Short mmCIF file of C-alpha atoms in Angstrom, two decimals:
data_model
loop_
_atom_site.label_atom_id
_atom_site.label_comp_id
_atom_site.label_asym_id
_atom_site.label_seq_id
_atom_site.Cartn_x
_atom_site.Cartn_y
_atom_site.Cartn_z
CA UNK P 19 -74.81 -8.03 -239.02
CA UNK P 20 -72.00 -7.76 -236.76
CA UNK P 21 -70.26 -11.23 -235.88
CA UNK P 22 -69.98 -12.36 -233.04
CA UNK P 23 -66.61 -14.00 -231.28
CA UNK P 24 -66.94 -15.71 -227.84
CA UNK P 25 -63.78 -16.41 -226.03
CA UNK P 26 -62.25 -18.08 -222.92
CA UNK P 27 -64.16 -21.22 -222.99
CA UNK P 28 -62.77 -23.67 -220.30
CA UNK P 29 -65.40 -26.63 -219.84
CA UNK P 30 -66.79 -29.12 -222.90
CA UNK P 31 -70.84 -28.50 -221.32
CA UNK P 32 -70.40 -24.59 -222.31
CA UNK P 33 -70.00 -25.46 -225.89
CA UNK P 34 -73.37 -26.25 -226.04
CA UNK P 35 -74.47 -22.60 -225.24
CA UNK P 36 -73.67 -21.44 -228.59
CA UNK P 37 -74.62 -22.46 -231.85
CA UNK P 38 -74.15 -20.51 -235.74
CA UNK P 39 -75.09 -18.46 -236.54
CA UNK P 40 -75.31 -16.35 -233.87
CA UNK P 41 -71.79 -17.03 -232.75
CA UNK P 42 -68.82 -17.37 -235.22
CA UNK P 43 -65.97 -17.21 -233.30
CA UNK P 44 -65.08 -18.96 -229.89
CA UNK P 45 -61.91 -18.95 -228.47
CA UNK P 46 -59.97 -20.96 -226.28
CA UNK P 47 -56.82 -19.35 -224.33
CA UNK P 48 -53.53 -21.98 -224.06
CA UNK P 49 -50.15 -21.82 -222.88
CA UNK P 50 -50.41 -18.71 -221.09
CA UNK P 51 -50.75 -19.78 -217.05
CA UNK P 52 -51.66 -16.40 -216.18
CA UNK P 53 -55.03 -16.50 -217.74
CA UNK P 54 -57.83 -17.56 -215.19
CA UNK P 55 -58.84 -19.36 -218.50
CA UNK P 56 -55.96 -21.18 -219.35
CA UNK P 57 -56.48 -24.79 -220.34
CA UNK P 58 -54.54 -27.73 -221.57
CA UNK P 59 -54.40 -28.87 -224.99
CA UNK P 60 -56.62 -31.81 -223.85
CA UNK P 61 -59.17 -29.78 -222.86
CA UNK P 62 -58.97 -27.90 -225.92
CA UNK P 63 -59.17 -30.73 -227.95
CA UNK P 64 -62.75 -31.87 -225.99
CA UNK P 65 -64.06 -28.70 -226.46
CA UNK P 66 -63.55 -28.70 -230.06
CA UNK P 67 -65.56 -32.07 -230.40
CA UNK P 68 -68.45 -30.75 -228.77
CA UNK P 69 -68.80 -27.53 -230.43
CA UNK P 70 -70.86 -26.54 -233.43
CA UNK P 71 -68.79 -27.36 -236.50
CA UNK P 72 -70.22 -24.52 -238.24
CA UNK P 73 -68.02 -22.17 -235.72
CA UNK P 74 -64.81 -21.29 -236.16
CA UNK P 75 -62.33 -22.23 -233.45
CA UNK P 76 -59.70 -19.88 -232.41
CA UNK P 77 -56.43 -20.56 -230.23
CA UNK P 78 -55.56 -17.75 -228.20
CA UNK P 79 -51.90 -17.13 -227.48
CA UNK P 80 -49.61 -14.72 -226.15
CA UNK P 81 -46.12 -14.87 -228.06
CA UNK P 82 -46.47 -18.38 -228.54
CA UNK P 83 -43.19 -20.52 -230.00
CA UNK P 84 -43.40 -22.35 -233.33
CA UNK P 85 -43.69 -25.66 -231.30
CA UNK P 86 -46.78 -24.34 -229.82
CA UNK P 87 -48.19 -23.19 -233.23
CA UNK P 88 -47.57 -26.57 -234.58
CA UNK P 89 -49.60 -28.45 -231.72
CA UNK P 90 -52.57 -25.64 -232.31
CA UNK P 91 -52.72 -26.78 -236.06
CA UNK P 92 -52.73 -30.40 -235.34
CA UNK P 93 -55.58 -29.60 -232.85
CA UNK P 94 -57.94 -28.72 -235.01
CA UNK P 95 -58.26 -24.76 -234.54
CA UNK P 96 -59.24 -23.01 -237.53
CA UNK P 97 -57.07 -19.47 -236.64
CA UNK P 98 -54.54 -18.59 -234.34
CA UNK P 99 -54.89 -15.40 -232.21
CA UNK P 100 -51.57 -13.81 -231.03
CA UNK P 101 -51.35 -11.25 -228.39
CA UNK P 102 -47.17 -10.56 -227.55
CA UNK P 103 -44.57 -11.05 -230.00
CA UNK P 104 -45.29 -12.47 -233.27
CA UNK P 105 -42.05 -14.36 -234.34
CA UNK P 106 -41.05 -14.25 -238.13
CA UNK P 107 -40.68 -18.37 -237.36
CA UNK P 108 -43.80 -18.56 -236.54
CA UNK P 109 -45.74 -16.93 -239.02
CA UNK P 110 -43.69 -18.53 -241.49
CA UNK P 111 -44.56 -22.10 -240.50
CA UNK P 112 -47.95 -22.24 -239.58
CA UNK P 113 -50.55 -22.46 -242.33
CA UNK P 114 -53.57 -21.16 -239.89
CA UNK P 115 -54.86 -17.55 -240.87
CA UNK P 116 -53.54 -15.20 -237.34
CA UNK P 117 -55.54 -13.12 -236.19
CA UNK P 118 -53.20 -10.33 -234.85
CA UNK P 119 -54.25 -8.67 -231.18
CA UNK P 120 -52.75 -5.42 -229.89
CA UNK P 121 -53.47 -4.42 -226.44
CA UNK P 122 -53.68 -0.68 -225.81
CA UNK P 123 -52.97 0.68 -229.37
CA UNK P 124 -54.42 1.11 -232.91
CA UNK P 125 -51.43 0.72 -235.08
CA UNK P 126 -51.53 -2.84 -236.81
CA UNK P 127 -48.87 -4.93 -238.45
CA UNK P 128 -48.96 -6.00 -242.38
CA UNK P 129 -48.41 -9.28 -243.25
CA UNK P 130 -50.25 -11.25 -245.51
CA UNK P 131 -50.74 -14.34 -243.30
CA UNK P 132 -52.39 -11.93 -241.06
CA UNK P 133 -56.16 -11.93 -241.87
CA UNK P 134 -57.67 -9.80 -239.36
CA UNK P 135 -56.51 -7.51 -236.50
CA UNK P 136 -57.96 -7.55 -232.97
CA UNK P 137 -58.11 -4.68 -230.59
CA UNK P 138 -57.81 -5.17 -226.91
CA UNK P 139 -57.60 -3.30 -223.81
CA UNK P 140 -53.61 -3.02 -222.33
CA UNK P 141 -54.83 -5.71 -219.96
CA UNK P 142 -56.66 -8.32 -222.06
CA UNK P 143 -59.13 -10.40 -220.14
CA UNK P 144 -59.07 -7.60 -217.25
CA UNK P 145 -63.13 -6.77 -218.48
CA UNK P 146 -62.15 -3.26 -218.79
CA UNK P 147 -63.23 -1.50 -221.96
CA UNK P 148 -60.67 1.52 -223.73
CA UNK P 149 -61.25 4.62 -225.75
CA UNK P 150 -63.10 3.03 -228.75
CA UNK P 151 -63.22 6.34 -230.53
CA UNK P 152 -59.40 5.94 -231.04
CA UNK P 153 -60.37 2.96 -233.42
CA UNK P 154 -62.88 4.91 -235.91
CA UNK P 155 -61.28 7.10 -237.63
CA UNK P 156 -58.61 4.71 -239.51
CA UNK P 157 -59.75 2.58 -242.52
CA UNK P 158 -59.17 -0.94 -242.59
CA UNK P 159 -58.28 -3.48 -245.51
CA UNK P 160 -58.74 -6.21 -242.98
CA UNK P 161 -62.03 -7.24 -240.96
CA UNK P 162 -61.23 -6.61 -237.26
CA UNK P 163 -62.23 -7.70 -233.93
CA UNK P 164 -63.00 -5.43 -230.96
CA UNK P 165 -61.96 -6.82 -227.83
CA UNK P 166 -62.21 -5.22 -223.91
CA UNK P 167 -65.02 -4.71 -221.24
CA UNK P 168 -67.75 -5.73 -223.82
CA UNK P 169 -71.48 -6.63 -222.40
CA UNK P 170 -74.93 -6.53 -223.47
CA UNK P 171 -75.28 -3.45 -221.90
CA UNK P 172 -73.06 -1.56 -224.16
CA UNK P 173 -71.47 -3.41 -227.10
CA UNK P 174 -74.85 -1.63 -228.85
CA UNK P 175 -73.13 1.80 -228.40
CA UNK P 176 -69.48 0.24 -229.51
CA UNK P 177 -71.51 -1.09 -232.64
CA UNK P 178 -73.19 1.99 -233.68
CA UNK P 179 -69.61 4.15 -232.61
CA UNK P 180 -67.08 2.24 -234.42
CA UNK P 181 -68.55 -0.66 -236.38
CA UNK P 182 -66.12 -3.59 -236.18
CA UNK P 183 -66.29 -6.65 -237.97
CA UNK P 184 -66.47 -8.76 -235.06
CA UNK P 185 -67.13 -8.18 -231.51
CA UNK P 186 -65.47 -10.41 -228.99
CA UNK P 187 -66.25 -10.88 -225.53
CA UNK P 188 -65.36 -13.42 -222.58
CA UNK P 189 -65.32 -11.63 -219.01
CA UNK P 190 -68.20 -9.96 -220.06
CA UNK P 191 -70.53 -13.22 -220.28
CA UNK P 192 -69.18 -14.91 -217.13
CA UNK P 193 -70.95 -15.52 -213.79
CA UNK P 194 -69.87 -13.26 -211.33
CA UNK P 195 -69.82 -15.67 -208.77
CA UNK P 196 -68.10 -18.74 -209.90
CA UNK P 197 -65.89 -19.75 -213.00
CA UNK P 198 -67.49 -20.43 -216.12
CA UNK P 199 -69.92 -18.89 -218.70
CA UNK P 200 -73.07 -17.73 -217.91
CA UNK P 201 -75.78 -18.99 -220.86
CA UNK P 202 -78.07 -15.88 -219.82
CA UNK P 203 -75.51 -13.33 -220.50
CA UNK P 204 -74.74 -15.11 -223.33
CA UNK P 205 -78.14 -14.83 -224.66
CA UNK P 206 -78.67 -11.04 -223.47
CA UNK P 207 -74.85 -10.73 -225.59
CA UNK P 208 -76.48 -11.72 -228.81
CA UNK P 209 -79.99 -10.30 -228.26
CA UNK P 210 -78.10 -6.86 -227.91
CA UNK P 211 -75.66 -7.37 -231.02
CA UNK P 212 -78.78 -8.32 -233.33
CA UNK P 213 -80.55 -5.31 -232.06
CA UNK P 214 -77.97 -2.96 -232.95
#
């Protein structure tokens, strides 16, 4: 089955709407102020207690500096998701498998720290899904996330189109009318992934 990979989790109480194996992936998004789901290491940190310990935990960063990378390790996080630049410094120092995102293109970088590649839309967390059929006609060596406008309503037809690894959703299992995750969509997310 196709995993699944929740990100953009900003409040301790929503760890407890996911559990493996059904998820295994969440993310949280640091040190980028931009994000409407930016949070502080703290936070982080809180969140990682109450999850499932079965789940993998991934730090999401956008060209983060090897300072940053070395308080995301101490954390806790088991992988490190880097949108932006990837500095040689920082790849060389951290021991966490990256998981590599590109926003708007299919061309991937090699590096053997990198373990998997993530593609995004060219506005990541916008909600807005891209031209998946770009993405299926290359073959991989690495598993790889698709990212960008996923919902229950069509990450069956991504599934069945491209077949990633991992899907990987945030905006689209959010209320629409407040902050925060929404445990229905959440549910209707993985109903849709195990039917596909």
């Amino acid at each position: 089955m196709t995993q699944i990979k929740i990100c953009g989790f900003t409040d301790p109480k929503e760890a407890a709407f996911v559990s493996y194996p059904d998820v295994s992936y969440m993310g949280m998004v640091l040190f980028f102020e931009k994000s409407k789901r930016n949070i502080s290491l703290e936070t982080a940190k809180a969140i990682l207690r109450a999850a499932d310990p079965r789940i993998k935990k991934v730090a999401v960063v956008v060209s983060p500096s090897s300072a940053q990378a070395e308080e995301i390790e101490k954390a806790g996080f088991d992988y490190m998701q880097v949108h932006g630049v990837l500095e040689a410094e920082v790849l060389s120092m951290t021991r966490l498998p990256i998981i590599r995102a590109y926003n708007g293109k299919a061309e991937e970088e090699e590096d053997p720290r990198i373990c998997a590649h993530l593609f995004d839309a060219a506005e990541p967390g916008s909600g807005k899904a891209f031209d998946w059929k770009r993405l299926a006609e290359k073959k991989r060596k690495k598993p790889w996330f698709l990212a960008g406008g996923l919902t229950a309503e069509n990450v069956g037809r991504a599934i069945s189109l491209i077949h990633p690894d991992v899907v990987d959703v945030s905006s689209g299992v959010e209320y629409t009318d407040r902050k925060g995750k929404d445990p229905e969509k959440i549910a209707a997310f993985i109903q849709a992934v195990k039917e596909s």
